[in-house]
């Protein structure tokens, strides 16, 4: 299987002006809706070797589009420095993503640097990574050795024809399954598997996927197909509401609702029940991420740092704040960066999923150009 690298289209708007730093850095910031900043997703590359139609459709993300030049990317030192400041300002969880993060050369070095970060009370932040699994079988051990704690693998079905069609890079299911097994065997668990459900495309894979992973320690999560970006031709009639996913599963196995692990958790959790109707941990659990039908903006504590250092406050934003400028042009101190981050977060009022139906898809007769998921990460 060739590891083709495909460039990503530049659909970004210019950055938002940075707010003035707060004069002194006080308690941890809350945004306009009283939400804390706990979760930072860092995109380490804008490239991918897959062309999932819901994320980077081939017709748009073809070879005519330009990569971000290497000089535009945040270096590992710049990422680690920003992550350090974010952790000082409340971040407890860091997820590396992309594009395909395992395509970033020497990603293990970045993981090693990030694994040394500590929160103000001396704890290591939760460090995880989301991957399409294509390079995982050969990288799992080195990622673990570098200090990665957990991993999430995306897999949209077990049927090879369906999966090859969805990743549009002719990549086989078997290699992703090998990657998942390797991750489990080196201790990157509990491994989570994300399945984006597109009605009419792979919804018939829901039950086979659940059957495959039930009782294996893998937490399978079903994600509603989202209207992220501006290129995937999203239609509501291709969304299968999570409630219906759960209904289908409950027709095969008894399920019991589980409490969220943490505030702001995106997935609703369900456990497989034993004969007495109690959750049986040996059978495991599944998750449902209902970003379209049950907005979870009220608890959203996530920010996203793009490959070139722009901070996005919502997955559906069009513009981000250029933090790289603080590092490179302004040579700002950590305290200055912290107070700019505080000011940005304090101004945040985003809640796109709650407002989805009221937000026009067009502006001035043209489709609204939202940032692509492959650029800011999922
Ligand atoms: N390439 C890696 C991967 O696929 O896991 C990491 C980046 S990818 C953008 C992160 C997650 O976003 C994946 O689980 C992917 O399935 C999900 N995703 C991408 N586009 C989506 C869409 N339109 N709706 C729902 N989830 C989507
Ligand atoms: Fe690549 Fe992940 Fe997007 Fe698929 S979902 S195209 S693997 S970045
Ligand atoms: Fe958070 Fe934006 Fe998603 Fe709402 S729509 S949950 S604010 S990322």
CSV table of N, CA, C and O in Angstrom, one decimal, residues 309-374:
chain,number,residue,atom,x,y,z
A,309,UNK,N,-0.5,27.4,14.1
A,309,UNK,CA,-0.6,28.2,15.4
A,309,UNK,C,-1.7,29.1,15.5
A,309,UNK,O,-1.6,30.1,16.3
A,310,UNK,N,-2.8,28.9,14.8
A,310,UNK,CA,-4.0,29.7,15.0
A,310,UNK,C,-4.9,29.0,16.0
A,310,UNK,O,-5.2,27.8,15.9
A,311,UNK,N,-5.5,29.8,16.9
A,311,UNK,CA,-6.3,29.3,18.0
A,311,UNK,C,-7.8,29.4,17.5
A,311,UNK,O,-8.3,30.6,17.3
A,312,UNK,N,-8.5,28.3,17.4
A,312,UNK,CA,-9.9,28.3,17.1
A,312,UNK,C,-10.7,27.9,18.3
A,312,UNK,O,-10.4,27.0,19.0
A,313,UNK,N,-11.8,28.7,18.5
A,313,UNK,CA,-12.6,28.4,19.7
A,313,UNK,C,-13.8,27.5,19.5
A,313,UNK,O,-14.5,27.2,20.4
A,314,UNK,N,-14.0,27.2,18.2
A,314,UNK,CA,-15.2,26.3,17.9
A,314,UNK,C,-14.8,25.5,16.6
A,314,UNK,O,-14.2,26.1,15.7
A,315,UNK,N,-15.3,24.3,16.6
A,315,UNK,CA,-15.1,23.5,15.4
A,315,UNK,C,-15.7,24.1,14.1
A,315,UNK,O,-15.3,23.8,13.0
A,316,UNK,N,-16.6,25.0,14.3
A,316,UNK,CA,-17.4,25.6,13.2
A,316,UNK,C,-17.0,27.0,12.9
A,316,UNK,O,-17.7,27.8,12.3
A,317,UNK,N,-15.9,27.4,13.5
A,317,UNK,CA,-15.4,28.8,13.4
A,317,UNK,C,-14.9,29.0,11.9
A,317,UNK,O,-14.5,28.1,11.3
A,318,UNK,N,-14.9,30.3,11.5
A,318,UNK,CA,-14.2,30.6,10.2
A,318,UNK,C,-12.8,31.2,10.5
A,318,UNK,O,-12.0,31.1,9.6
A,319,UNK,N,-12.6,31.8,11.6
A,319,UNK,CA,-11.3,32.5,11.8
A,319,UNK,C,-10.7,32.1,13.2
A,319,UNK,O,-11.5,31.7,14.1
A,320,UNK,N,-9.4,32.1,13.2
A,320,UNK,CA,-8.7,31.8,14.5
A,320,UNK,C,-7.8,33.0,14.8
A,320,UNK,O,-7.6,33.9,14.1
A,321,UNK,N,-7.2,32.9,16.0
A,321,UNK,CA,-6.3,33.9,16.5
A,321,UNK,C,-4.8,33.4,16.3
A,321,UNK,O,-4.5,32.3,16.7
A,322,UNK,N,-4.0,34.3,15.7
A,322,UNK,CA,-2.7,33.9,15.3
A,322,UNK,C,-1.7,34.0,16.5
A,322,UNK,O,-1.1,35.0,16.8
A,323,UNK,N,-1.6,32.8,17.2
A,323,UNK,CA,-0.7,32.8,18.4
A,323,UNK,C,0.8,32.7,17.9
A,323,UNK,O,1.7,33.1,18.7
A,324,UNK,N,1.0,32.2,16.7
A,324,UNK,CA,2.4,32.1,16.3
A,324,UNK,C,3.1,33.5,16.2
A,324,UNK,O,4.3,33.6,16.5
A,325,UNK,N,2.3,34.5,15.8
A,325,UNK,CA,2.8,35.8,15.8
A,325,UNK,C,3.4,36.2,17.1
A,325,UNK,O,4.4,36.9,17.2
A,326,UNK,N,2.7,35.8,18.2
A,326,UNK,CA,3.2,36.2,19.5
A,326,UNK,C,4.6,35.6,19.8
A,326,UNK,O,5.5,36.2,20.4
A,327,UNK,N,4.8,34.3,19.2
A,327,UNK,CA,6.1,33.7,19.4
A,327,UNK,C,7.1,34.2,18.5
A,327,UNK,O,8.3,34.4,19.0
A,328,UNK,N,6.8,34.4,17.3
A,328,UNK,CA,7.8,34.7,16.3
A,328,UNK,C,8.1,36.2,16.1
A,328,UNK,O,9.2,36.7,16.2
A,329,UNK,N,7.0,37.0,15.9
A,329,UNK,CA,7.2,38.4,15.6
A,329,UNK,C,7.4,39.2,16.9
A,329,UNK,O,8.1,40.2,17.0
A,330,UNK,N,6.6,38.8,17.9
A,330,UNK,CA,6.6,39.7,19.1
A,330,UNK,C,7.5,39.1,20.2
A,330,UNK,O,7.7,39.8,21.2
A,331,UNK,N,8.1,37.9,20.0
A,331,UNK,CA,8.9,37.3,21.0
A,331,UNK,C,8.3,37.5,22.4
A,331,UNK,O,9.0,37.9,23.4
A,332,UNK,N,7.0,37.2,22.6
A,332,UNK,CA,6.3,37.5,23.8
A,332,UNK,C,6.8,36.5,24.9
A,332,UNK,O,7.2,35.4,24.7
A,333,UNK,N,6.6,37.0,26.2
A,333,UNK,CA,7.0,36.2,27.3
A,333,UNK,C,5.8,35.2,27.6
A,333,UNK,O,4.7,35.4,27.1
A,334,UNK,N,6.1,34.2,28.4
A,334,UNK,CA,5.0,33.3,28.7
A,334,UNK,C,3.8,34.0,29.4
A,334,UNK,O,2.7,33.7,29.2
A,335,UNK,N,4.2,35.0,30.2
A,335,UNK,CA,3.1,35.7,30.9
A,335,UNK,C,2.2,36.5,30.0
A,335,UNK,O,1.0,36.5,30.1
A,336,UNK,N,2.9,37.1,28.9
A,336,UNK,CA,2.1,37.8,27.9
A,336,UNK,C,1.2,36.8,27.2
A,336,UNK,O,0.0,37.1,26.9
A,337,UNK,N,1.8,35.7,26.8
A,337,UNK,CA,1.0,34.7,26.0
A,337,UNK,C,-0.2,34.3,26.9
A,337,UNK,O,-1.3,34.2,26.4
A,338,UNK,N,0.1,34.0,28.2
A,338,UNK,CA,-1.0,33.6,29.1
A,338,UNK,C,-2.1,34.6,29.1
A,338,UNK,O,-3.3,34.3,29.1
A,339,UNK,N,-1.7,35.9,29.2
A,339,UNK,CA,-2.8,36.9,29.4
A,339,UNK,C,-3.5,37.1,28.0
A,339,UNK,O,-4.7,37.4,28.1
A,340,UNK,N,-2.9,36.9,26.9
A,340,UNK,CA,-3.6,36.9,25.6
A,340,UNK,C,-4.6,35.8,25.5
A,340,UNK,O,-5.8,35.9,25.2
A,341,UNK,N,-4.1,34.6,25.9
A,341,UNK,CA,-5.0,33.4,25.9
A,341,UNK,C,-6.2,33.7,26.8
A,341,UNK,O,-7.4,33.4,26.5
A,342,UNK,N,-6.0,34.2,28.0
A,342,UNK,CA,-7.1,34.5,28.9
A,342,UNK,C,-8.1,35.5,28.3
A,342,UNK,O,-9.3,35.2,28.3
A,343,UNK,N,-7.6,36.5,27.6
A,343,UNK,CA,-8.4,37.5,27.0
A,343,UNK,C,-9.3,36.9,25.9
A,343,UNK,O,-10.5,37.1,25.7
A,344,UNK,N,-8.6,36.0,25.1
A,344,UNK,CA,-9.3,35.4,24.0
A,344,UNK,C,-10.4,34.5,24.6
A,344,UNK,O,-11.6,34.5,24.1
A,345,UNK,N,-10.1,33.7,25.6
A,345,UNK,CA,-11.0,32.7,26.1
A,345,UNK,C,-12.2,33.5,26.8
A,345,UNK,O,-13.4,33.1,26.7
A,346,UNK,N,-11.9,34.5,27.5
A,346,UNK,CA,-12.9,35.3,28.2
A,346,UNK,C,-13.9,35.9,27.2
A,346,UNK,O,-15.1,36.1,27.6
A,347,UNK,N,-13.5,36.1,26.0
A,347,UNK,CA,-14.4,36.7,25.0
A,347,UNK,C,-15.3,35.7,24.3
A,347,UNK,O,-16.1,36.0,23.5
A,348,UNK,N,-15.0,34.4,24.5
A,348,UNK,CA,-15.6,33.3,23.7
A,348,UNK,C,-17.1,33.2,24.1
A,348,UNK,O,-17.5,33.0,25.2
A,349,UNK,N,-17.9,33.2,23.0
A,349,UNK,CA,-19.4,32.9,23.2
A,349,UNK,C,-19.9,31.8,22.2
A,349,UNK,O,-21.1,31.7,22.1
A,350,UNK,N,-19.0,31.1,21.6
A,350,UNK,CA,-19.4,30.2,20.5
A,350,UNK,C,-20.3,29.1,21.1
A,350,UNK,O,-20.1,28.5,22.1
A,351,UNK,N,-21.3,28.8,20.3
A,351,UNK,CA,-22.2,27.6,20.5
A,351,UNK,C,-22.9,27.3,19.2
A,351,UNK,O,-24.2,27.2,19.1
A,352,UNK,N,-22.1,27.0,18.2
A,352,UNK,CA,-22.6,26.8,16.9
A,352,UNK,C,-23.7,25.7,16.8
A,352,UNK,O,-24.8,25.9,16.2
A,353,UNK,N,-23.4,24.5,17.5
A,353,UNK,CA,-24.4,23.4,17.3
A,353,UNK,C,-25.8,23.7,17.9
A,353,UNK,O,-26.8,23.3,17.4
A,354,UNK,N,-25.8,24.6,18.9
A,354,UNK,CA,-27.1,25.0,19.5
A,354,UNK,C,-27.8,25.9,18.5
A,354,UNK,O,-29.0,26.0,18.6
A,355,UNK,N,-27.1,26.7,17.7
A,355,UNK,CA,-27.7,27.7,16.9
A,355,UNK,C,-27.8,27.2,15.4
A,355,UNK,O,-28.3,28.0,14.6
A,356,UNK,N,-27.3,26.0,15.1
A,356,UNK,CA,-27.2,25.5,13.8
A,356,UNK,C,-28.3,25.9,12.9
A,356,UNK,O,-28.2,26.4,11.8
A,357,UNK,N,-29.5,25.6,13.3
A,357,UNK,CA,-30.7,25.8,12.5
A,357,UNK,C,-31.0,27.3,12.2
A,357,UNK,O,-31.6,27.7,11.2
A,358,UNK,N,-30.4,28.2,13.0
A,358,UNK,CA,-30.7,29.7,12.8
A,358,UNK,C,-29.5,30.3,12.0
A,358,UNK,O,-29.6,31.5,11.7
A,359,UNK,N,-28.4,29.6,11.8
A,359,UNK,CA,-27.3,30.2,11.1
A,359,UNK,C,-27.4,30.0,9.6
A,359,UNK,O,-27.5,28.8,9.2
A,360,UNK,N,-27.4,31.1,8.8
A,360,UNK,CA,-27.5,30.8,7.4
A,360,UNK,C,-26.2,30.1,6.8
A,360,UNK,O,-25.1,30.3,7.3
A,361,UNK,N,-26.5,29.2,5.8
A,361,UNK,CA,-25.4,28.5,5.2
A,361,UNK,C,-24.6,29.4,4.2
A,361,UNK,O,-23.6,29.1,3.8
A,362,UNK,N,-25.3,30.5,3.9
A,362,UNK,CA,-24.7,31.4,2.9
A,362,UNK,C,-24.5,32.8,3.4
A,362,UNK,O,-25.3,33.2,4.3
A,363,UNK,N,-23.6,33.5,2.9
A,363,UNK,CA,-23.4,35.0,3.3
A,363,UNK,C,-23.1,35.7,2.0
A,363,UNK,O,-22.2,35.2,1.2
A,364,UNK,N,-23.8,36.8,1.7
A,364,UNK,CA,-23.6,37.5,0.4
A,364,UNK,C,-23.8,36.5,-0.8
A,364,UNK,O,-23.0,36.6,-1.7
A,365,UNK,N,-24.7,35.6,-0.7
A,365,UNK,CA,-24.9,34.7,-1.8
A,365,UNK,C,-23.9,33.6,-2.0
A,365,UNK,O,-24.0,32.8,-2.9
A,366,UNK,N,-22.9,33.6,-1.1
A,366,UNK,CA,-21.9,32.5,-1.2
A,366,UNK,C,-21.9,31.7,0.0
A,366,UNK,O,-22.2,32.2,1.1
A,367,UNK,N,-21.5,30.4,-0.2
A,367,UNK,CA,-21.5,29.5,1.0
A,367,UNK,C,-20.5,30.1,2.1
A,367,UNK,O,-19.5,30.6,1.7
A,368,UNK,N,-20.9,30.0,3.4
A,368,UNK,CA,-20.0,30.4,4.4
A,368,UNK,C,-18.8,29.5,4.4
A,368,UNK,O,-18.9,28.3,4.4
A,369,UNK,N,-17.6,30.2,4.5
A,369,UNK,CA,-16.4,29.4,4.4
A,369,UNK,C,-15.9,29.1,5.8
A,369,UNK,O,-15.2,29.9,6.4
A,370,UNK,N,-16.3,27.9,6.3
A,370,UNK,CA,-15.8,27.6,7.7
A,370,UNK,C,-14.5,26.8,7.5
A,370,UNK,O,-14.2,26.2,6.5
A,371,UNK,N,-13.7,26.8,8.6
A,371,UNK,CA,-12.4,26.2,8.5
A,371,UNK,C,-12.6,24.6,8.4
A,371,UNK,O,-13.6,24.1,8.9
A,372,UNK,N,-11.7,24.0,7.7
A,372,UNK,CA,-11.8,22.5,7.5
A,372,UNK,C,-11.3,21.8,8.7
A,372,UNK,O,-10.3,22.2,9.3
A,373,UNK,N,-11.9,20.6,9.0
A,373,UNK,CA,-11.5,19.8,10.1
A,373,UNK,C,-10.1,19.3,10.0
A,373,UNK,O,-9.4,19.1,10.9
A,374,UNK,N,-9.7,19.0,8.7
A,374,UNK,CA,-8.4,18.5,8.5
A,374,UNK,C,-7.3,19.5,8.8
A,374,UNK,O,-6.1,19.2,9.0
